[in-house]
Amino acid sequence: MTTADNSIFVGNKPFMNYVTAVVMQFTTKNAESVIVKARGKFISKAVDVAEVASKRFLDNIVESDVKIDSEEFKNEEGKEIRVSSIEITLSKKK
Amino acid sequence: MTTADNSIFVGNKPFMNYVTAVVMQFTTKNAESVIVKARGKFISKAVDVAEVASKRFLDNIVESDVKIDSEEFKNEEGKEIRVSSIEITLSKKK
């Protein structure tokens, strides 16, 4: 478990905002690991963020864990909907 | 490594086609594992397919592995683009 500070939640801001946020965690803040999280349609974008940050902008960073999950809840019309989520952990290579 | 038969490649067909395909692999074809794959914007849909198939339609199936990757290549205009991919392995619980 890491603190909330090390999590980047990917949503509808511009793509490079998230990449920069991930890179900054490792460079400026010297984090040991960063978790890139997203839900629903932003899952694809989160994978892109993790891939671009770790492979184009950073050295010595690996995707050490990828988890997917989902939760079901009732929407406003009382219909049950399921929303998927992803958590990608990026860590410094040992 | 599984044979190509056990892979479901998620694209732009209707969502339930893929869920049904996954479920059929386990039920009709008695597969031990199925790999749900997707690239680019279809990654979110692949996660949804894996979640709905394993949690709503199947018992005793777990997501045993999730891998993400990306490859970089030149598009028609000679610009380098990176496309992400995901592979979600669903397996029978031991």
PDB file of C-alpha atoms in Angstrom:
ATOM      1  CA  MET A   1       0.000   0.000   0.000  1.00  0.00           C
ATOM      2  CA  THR A   2       1.320   3.396  -0.927  1.00  0.00           C
ATOM      3  CA  THR A   3       0.051   6.756   0.181  1.00  0.00           C
ATOM      4  CA  ALA A   4      -2.492   8.633  -1.915  1.00  0.00           C
ATOM      5  CA  ASP A   5       0.313  10.976  -2.974  1.00  0.00           C
ATOM      6  CA  ASN A   6       1.815   8.277  -5.151  1.00  0.00           C
ATOM      7  CA  SER A   7      -1.389   7.640  -7.104  1.00  0.00           C
ATOM      8  CA  ILE A   8      -2.181   9.302 -10.408  1.00  0.00           C
ATOM      9  CA  PHE A   9      -5.852   9.075 -11.320  1.00  0.00           C
ATOM     10  CA  VAL A  10      -6.291   9.305 -15.098  1.00  0.00           C
ATOM     11  CA  GLY A  11      -9.374  11.167 -16.366  1.00  0.00           C
ATOM     12  CA  ASN A  12     -10.196  13.643 -19.103  1.00  0.00           C
ATOM     13  CA  LYS A  13      -7.312  16.090 -18.762  1.00  0.00           C
ATOM     14  CA  PRO A  14      -4.772  16.204 -21.597  1.00  0.00           C
ATOM     15  CA  PHE A  15      -2.711  13.046 -21.975  1.00  0.00           C
ATOM     16  CA  MET A  16       0.666  14.627 -21.321  1.00  0.00           C
ATOM     17  CA  ASN A  17      -0.501  16.074 -17.991  1.00  0.00           C
ATOM     18  CA  TYR A  18      -0.628  12.547 -16.616  1.00  0.00           C
ATOM     19  CA  VAL A  19       2.654  11.460 -18.168  1.00  0.00           C
ATOM     20  CA  THR A  20       4.353  14.524 -16.674  1.00  0.00           C
ATOM     21  CA  ALA A  21       2.767  13.824 -13.283  1.00  0.00           C
ATOM     22  CA  VAL A  22       4.140  10.269 -13.288  1.00  0.00           C
ATOM     23  CA  VAL A  23       7.606  11.358 -14.404  1.00  0.00           C
ATOM     24  CA  MET A  24       7.697  14.119 -11.764  1.00  0.00           C
ATOM     25  CA  GLN A  25       6.840  11.661  -8.991  1.00  0.00           C
ATOM     26  CA  PHE A  26       9.961   9.668  -9.814  1.00  0.00           C
ATOM     27  CA  THR A  27      12.302  12.534 -10.658  1.00  0.00           C
ATOM     28  CA  THR A  28      11.401  15.532  -8.496  1.00  0.00           C
ATOM     29  CA  LYS A  29       9.779  13.665  -5.614  1.00  0.00           C
ATOM     30  CA  ASN A  30      12.060  10.649  -5.783  1.00  0.00           C
ATOM     31  CA  ALA A  31       9.172   8.184  -5.321  1.00  0.00           C
ATOM     32  CA  GLU A  32       9.943   4.449  -5.157  1.00  0.00           C
ATOM     33  CA  SER A  33       6.695   3.612  -6.927  1.00  0.00           C
ATOM     34  CA  VAL A  34       3.717   5.291  -8.559  1.00  0.00           C
ATOM     35  CA  ILE A  35       0.259   3.808  -9.124  1.00  0.00           C
ATOM     36  CA  VAL A  36      -1.588   4.840 -12.276  1.00  0.00           C
ATOM     37  CA  LYS A  37      -5.344   4.337 -11.784  1.00  0.00           C
ATOM     38  CA  ALA A  38      -8.391   4.713 -14.019  1.00  0.00           C
ATOM     39  CA  ARG A  39     -11.987   3.630 -14.398  1.00  0.00           C
ATOM     40  CA  GLY A  40     -14.235   2.841 -17.365  1.00  0.00           C
ATOM     41  CA  LYS A  41     -13.289   4.381 -20.677  1.00  0.00           C
ATOM     42  CA  PHE A  42     -10.140   5.956 -19.215  1.00  0.00           C
ATOM     43  CA  ILE A  43      -8.512   2.544 -18.734  1.00  0.00           C
ATOM     44  CA  SER A  44      -6.994   2.594 -22.253  1.00  0.00           C
ATOM     45  CA  LYS A  45      -5.567   6.057 -21.580  1.00  0.00           C
ATOM     46  CA  ALA A  46      -4.064   4.902 -18.275  1.00  0.00           C
ATOM     47  CA  VAL A  47      -2.235   2.059 -20.039  1.00  0.00           C
ATOM     48  CA  ASP A  48      -0.907   4.581 -22.591  1.00  0.00           C
ATOM     49  CA  VAL A  49       0.228   6.889 -19.772  1.00  0.00           C
ATOM     50  CA  ALA A  50       2.079   4.074 -17.986  1.00  0.00           C
ATOM     51  CA  GLU A  51       3.694   2.845 -21.196  1.00  0.00           C
ATOM     52  CA  VAL A  52       4.820   6.252 -22.436  1.00  0.00           C
ATOM     53  CA  ALA A  53       6.079   7.364 -19.013  1.00  0.00           C
ATOM     54  CA  SER A  54       8.038   4.175 -18.355  1.00  0.00           C
ATOM     55  CA  LYS A  55       9.363   3.494 -21.857  1.00  0.00           C
ATOM     56  CA  ARG A  56       9.890   6.898 -23.411  1.00  0.00           C
ATOM     57  CA  PHE A  57      10.576   9.247 -20.507  1.00  0.00           C
ATOM     58  CA  LEU A  58      12.059   7.181 -17.714  1.00  0.00           C
ATOM     59  CA  ASP A  59      14.898   4.729 -17.299  1.00  0.00           C
ATOM     60  CA  ASN A  60      14.927   1.991 -14.725  1.00  0.00           C
ATOM     61  CA  ILE A  61      11.179   1.999 -14.206  1.00  0.00           C
ATOM     62  CA  VAL A  62       9.172  -1.202 -14.679  1.00  0.00           C
ATOM     63  CA  GLU A  63       5.489  -2.009 -14.535  1.00  0.00           C
ATOM     64  CA  SER A  64       5.710  -4.232 -11.486  1.00  0.00           C
ATOM     65  CA  ASP A  65       2.001  -4.994 -11.149  1.00  0.00           C
ATOM     66  CA  VAL A  66      -1.231  -4.611 -13.093  1.00  0.00           C
ATOM     67  CA  LYS A  67      -4.572  -5.205 -11.392  1.00  0.00           C
ATOM     68  CA  ILE A  68      -8.039  -5.030 -12.864  1.00  0.00           C
ATOM     69  CA  ASP A  69     -11.312  -5.037 -10.990  1.00  0.00           C
ATOM     70  CA  SER A  70     -14.899  -3.864 -11.294  1.00  0.00           C
ATOM     71  CA  GLU A  71     -17.752  -2.800  -9.112  1.00  0.00           C
ATOM     72  CA  GLU A  72     -21.454  -3.036  -9.756  1.00  0.00           C
ATOM     73  CA  PHE A  73     -23.909  -0.395  -8.645  1.00  0.00           C
ATOM     74  CA  LYS A  74     -27.316   1.016  -9.510  1.00  0.00           C
ATOM     75  CA  ASN A  75     -27.428   4.104 -11.706  1.00  0.00           C
ATOM     76  CA  GLU A  76     -30.019   6.872 -11.416  1.00  0.00           C
ATOM     77  CA  GLU A  77     -32.605   4.836 -13.305  1.00  0.00           C
ATOM     78  CA  GLY A  78     -32.168   1.897 -10.938  1.00  0.00           C
ATOM     79  CA  LYS A  79     -30.364  -0.145 -13.567  1.00  0.00           C
ATOM     80  CA  GLU A  80     -27.380  -2.203 -12.454  1.00  0.00           C
ATOM     81  CA  ILE A  81     -24.185  -1.179 -14.176  1.00  0.00           C
ATOM     82  CA  ARG A  82     -20.677  -2.517 -13.800  1.00  0.00           C
ATOM     83  CA  VAL A  83     -17.672  -0.214 -14.004  1.00  0.00           C
ATOM     84  CA  SER A  84     -14.204  -1.661 -14.503  1.00  0.00           C
ATOM     85  CA  SER A  85     -11.008  -0.234 -13.087  1.00  0.00           C
ATOM     86  CA  ILE A  86      -7.255  -0.685 -13.457  1.00  0.00           C
ATOM     87  CA  GLU A  87      -4.259  -0.059 -11.215  1.00  0.00           C
ATOM     88  CA  ILE A  88      -0.811  -0.111 -12.783  1.00  0.00           C
ATOM     89  CA  THR A  89       2.111   0.004 -10.361  1.00  0.00           C
ATOM     90  CA  LEU A  90       5.334   1.488 -11.719  1.00  0.00           C
ATOM     91  CA  SER A  91       8.428   0.831  -9.628  1.00  0.00           C
ATOM     92  CA  LYS A  92      12.136   1.565  -9.687  1.00  0.00           C
ATOM     93  CA  LYS A  93      14.177  -1.387 -10.881  1.00  0.00           C
ATOM     94  CA  LYS A  94      16.095  -2.968  -8.037  1.00  0.00           C
TER      95      LYS A  94
ATOM     96  CA  MET B   1       1.662 -20.190 -23.644  1.00  0.00           C
ATOM     97  CA  THR B   2      -1.701 -21.247 -24.974  1.00  0.00           C
ATOM     98  CA  THR B   3      -2.717 -21.907 -28.526  1.00  0.00           C
ATOM     99  CA  ALA B   4      -4.305 -19.185 -30.642  1.00  0.00           C
ATOM    100  CA  ASP B   5      -7.658 -20.938 -30.139  1.00  0.00           C
ATOM    101  CA  ASN B   6      -7.794 -19.770 -26.538  1.00  0.00           C
ATOM    102  CA  SER B   7      -7.308 -16.104 -27.374  1.00  0.00           C
ATOM    103  CA  ILE B   8     -10.178 -13.658 -27.798  1.00  0.00           C
ATOM    104  CA  PHE B   9      -9.163 -10.482 -29.583  1.00  0.00           C
ATOM    105  CA  VAL B  10     -11.471  -7.612 -28.616  1.00  0.00           C
ATOM    106  CA  GLY B  11     -12.318  -5.078 -31.346  1.00  0.00           C
ATOM    107  CA  ASN B  12     -15.366  -3.210 -32.562  1.00  0.00           C
ATOM    108  CA  LYS B  13     -17.959  -5.985 -32.592  1.00  0.00           C
ATOM    109  CA  PRO B  14     -20.787  -5.779 -30.045  1.00  0.00           C
ATOM    110  CA  PHE B  15     -19.679  -6.169 -26.438  1.00  0.00           C
ATOM    111  CA  MET B  16     -21.676  -9.314 -25.687  1.00  0.00           C
ATOM    112  CA  ASN B  17     -20.146 -11.162 -28.652  1.00  0.00           C
ATOM    113  CA  TYR B  18     -16.844 -11.181 -26.790  1.00  0.00           C
ATOM    114  CA  VAL B  19     -18.347 -12.082 -23.431  1.00  0.00           C
ATOM    115  CA  THR B  20     -20.173 -14.997 -25.054  1.00  0.00           C
ATOM    116  CA  ALA B  21     -16.990 -16.112 -26.797  1.00  0.00           C
ATOM    117  CA  VAL B  22     -15.110 -16.187 -23.481  1.00  0.00           C
ATOM    118  CA  VAL B  23     -17.900 -18.035 -21.685  1.00  0.00           C
ATOM    119  CA  MET B  24     -18.172 -20.591 -24.513  1.00  0.00           C
ATOM    120  CA  GLN B  25     -14.447 -21.344 -24.368  1.00  0.00           C
ATOM    121  CA  PHE B  26     -14.832 -22.418 -20.750  1.00  0.00           C
ATOM    122  CA  THR B  27     -18.217 -24.114 -20.974  1.00  0.00           C
ATOM    123  CA  THR B  28     -18.563 -25.715 -24.418  1.00  0.00           C
ATOM    124  CA  LYS B  29     -14.874 -26.159 -25.192  1.00  0.00           C
ATOM    125  CA  ASN B  30     -13.801 -26.880 -21.629  1.00  0.00           C
ATOM    126  CA  ALA B  31     -10.726 -24.641 -21.869  1.00  0.00           C
ATOM    127  CA  GLU B  32      -8.393 -24.386 -18.866  1.00  0.00           C
ATOM    128  CA  SER B  33      -7.634 -20.755 -19.640  1.00  0.00           C
ATOM    129  CA  VAL B  34      -8.616 -18.006 -22.057  1.00  0.00           C
ATOM    130  CA  ILE B  35      -6.597 -14.909 -22.962  1.00  0.00           C
ATOM    131  CA  VAL B  36      -8.525 -11.704 -23.653  1.00  0.00           C
ATOM    132  CA  LYS B  37      -6.409  -9.386 -25.817  1.00  0.00           C
ATOM    133  CA  ALA B  38      -6.851  -5.852 -27.130  1.00  0.00           C
ATOM    134  CA  ARG B  39      -4.946  -2.875 -28.476  1.00  0.00           C
ATOM    135  CA  GLY B  40      -5.366   0.891 -28.230  1.00  0.00           C
ATOM    136  CA  LYS B  41      -8.834   2.186 -27.470  1.00  0.00           C
ATOM    137  CA  PHE B  42     -10.228  -1.339 -27.164  1.00  0.00           C
ATOM    138  CA  ILE B  43      -8.248  -1.976 -23.961  1.00  0.00           C
ATOM    139  CA  SER B  44     -11.058  -0.585 -21.756  1.00  0.00           C
ATOM    140  CA  LYS B  45     -13.557  -2.849 -23.532  1.00  0.00           C
ATOM    141  CA  ALA B  46     -11.312  -5.888 -23.021  1.00  0.00           C
ATOM    142  CA  VAL B  47     -11.191  -5.219 -19.266  1.00  0.00           C
ATOM    143  CA  ASP B  48     -14.999  -4.954 -19.246  1.00  0.00           C
ATOM    144  CA  VAL B  49     -15.283  -8.238 -21.175  1.00  0.00           C
ATOM    145  CA  ALA B  50     -12.983 -10.054 -18.744  1.00  0.00           C
ATOM    146  CA  GLU B  51     -14.771  -8.633 -15.696  1.00  0.00           C
ATOM    147  CA  VAL B  52     -18.304  -9.351 -16.910  1.00  0.00           C
ATOM    148  CA  ALA B  53     -17.434 -12.843 -18.150  1.00  0.00           C
ATOM    149  CA  SER B  54     -15.615 -13.877 -14.979  1.00  0.00           C
ATOM    150  CA  LYS B  55     -17.834 -12.182 -12.395  1.00  0.00           C
ATOM    151  CA  ARG B  56     -21.323 -12.266 -13.846  1.00  0.00           C
ATOM    152  CA  PHE B  57     -21.403 -15.312 -16.107  1.00  0.00           C
ATOM    153  CA  LEU B  58     -18.841 -17.763 -14.796  1.00  0.00           C
ATOM    154  CA  ASP B  59     -18.027 -19.404 -11.491  1.00  0.00           C
ATOM    155  CA  ASN B  60     -14.582 -20.573 -10.541  1.00  0.00           C
ATOM    156  CA  ILE B  61     -12.794 -18.384 -13.071  1.00  0.00           C
ATOM    157  CA  VAL B  62     -10.128 -15.934 -11.928  1.00  0.00           C
ATOM    158  CA  GLU B  63      -8.035 -13.335 -13.698  1.00  0.00           C
ATOM    159  CA  SER B  64      -4.722 -15.071 -13.145  1.00  0.00           C
ATOM    160  CA  ASP B  65      -2.547 -12.598 -15.036  1.00  0.00           C
ATOM    161  CA  VAL B  66      -2.752  -9.138 -16.589  1.00  0.00           C
ATOM    162  CA  LYS B  67       0.026  -7.894 -18.884  1.00  0.00           C
ATOM    163  CA  ILE B  68       0.352  -4.560 -20.603  1.00  0.00           C
ATOM    164  CA  ASP B  69       2.795  -3.647 -23.311  1.00  0.00           C
ATOM    165  CA  SER B  70       3.217  -1.253 -26.231  1.00  0.00           C
ATOM    166  CA  GLU B  71       4.971  -1.058 -29.537  1.00  0.00           C
ATOM    167  CA  GLU B  72       6.191   1.954 -31.421  1.00  0.00           C
ATOM    168  CA  PHE B  73       6.043   2.236 -35.179  1.00  0.00           C
ATOM    169  CA  LYS B  74       5.892   4.827 -37.947  1.00  0.00           C
ATOM    170  CA  ASN B  75       2.488   5.686 -39.333  1.00  0.00           C
ATOM    171  CA  GLU B  76       1.802   6.596 -42.983  1.00  0.00           C
ATOM    172  CA  GLU B  77       3.040  10.143 -42.458  1.00  0.00           C
ATOM    173  CA  GLY B  78       6.329   8.903 -41.021  1.00  0.00           C
ATOM    174  CA  LYS B  79       5.376   9.977 -37.515  1.00  0.00           C
ATOM    175  CA  GLU B  80       6.295   7.668 -34.664  1.00  0.00           C
ATOM    176  CA  ILE B  81       3.285   6.446 -32.746  1.00  0.00           C
ATOM    177  CA  ARG B  82       3.032   4.098 -29.797  1.00  0.00           C
ATOM    178  CA  VAL B  83       0.154   1.654 -29.474  1.00  0.00           C
ATOM    179  CA  SER B  84      -0.544  -0.033 -26.139  1.00  0.00           C
ATOM    180  CA  SER B  85      -1.884  -3.534 -25.681  1.00  0.00           C
ATOM    181  CA  ILE B  86      -3.271  -5.719 -22.916  1.00  0.00           C
ATOM    182  CA  GLU B  87      -3.487  -9.460 -22.321  1.00  0.00           C
ATOM    183  CA  ILE B  88      -5.778 -10.716 -19.566  1.00  0.00           C
ATOM    184  CA  THR B  89      -5.514 -14.408 -18.726  1.00  0.00           C
ATOM    185  CA  LEU B  90      -8.628 -16.003 -17.255  1.00  0.00           C
ATOM    186  CA  SER B  91      -8.094 -19.411 -15.653  1.00  0.00           C
ATOM    187  CA  LYS B  92     -10.083 -22.049 -13.843  1.00  0.00           C
ATOM    188  CA  LYS B  93      -9.600 -21.916 -10.105  1.00  0.00           C
ATOM    189  CA  LYS B  94      -7.494 -24.828  -8.887  1.00  0.00           C
TER     190      LYS B  94
END
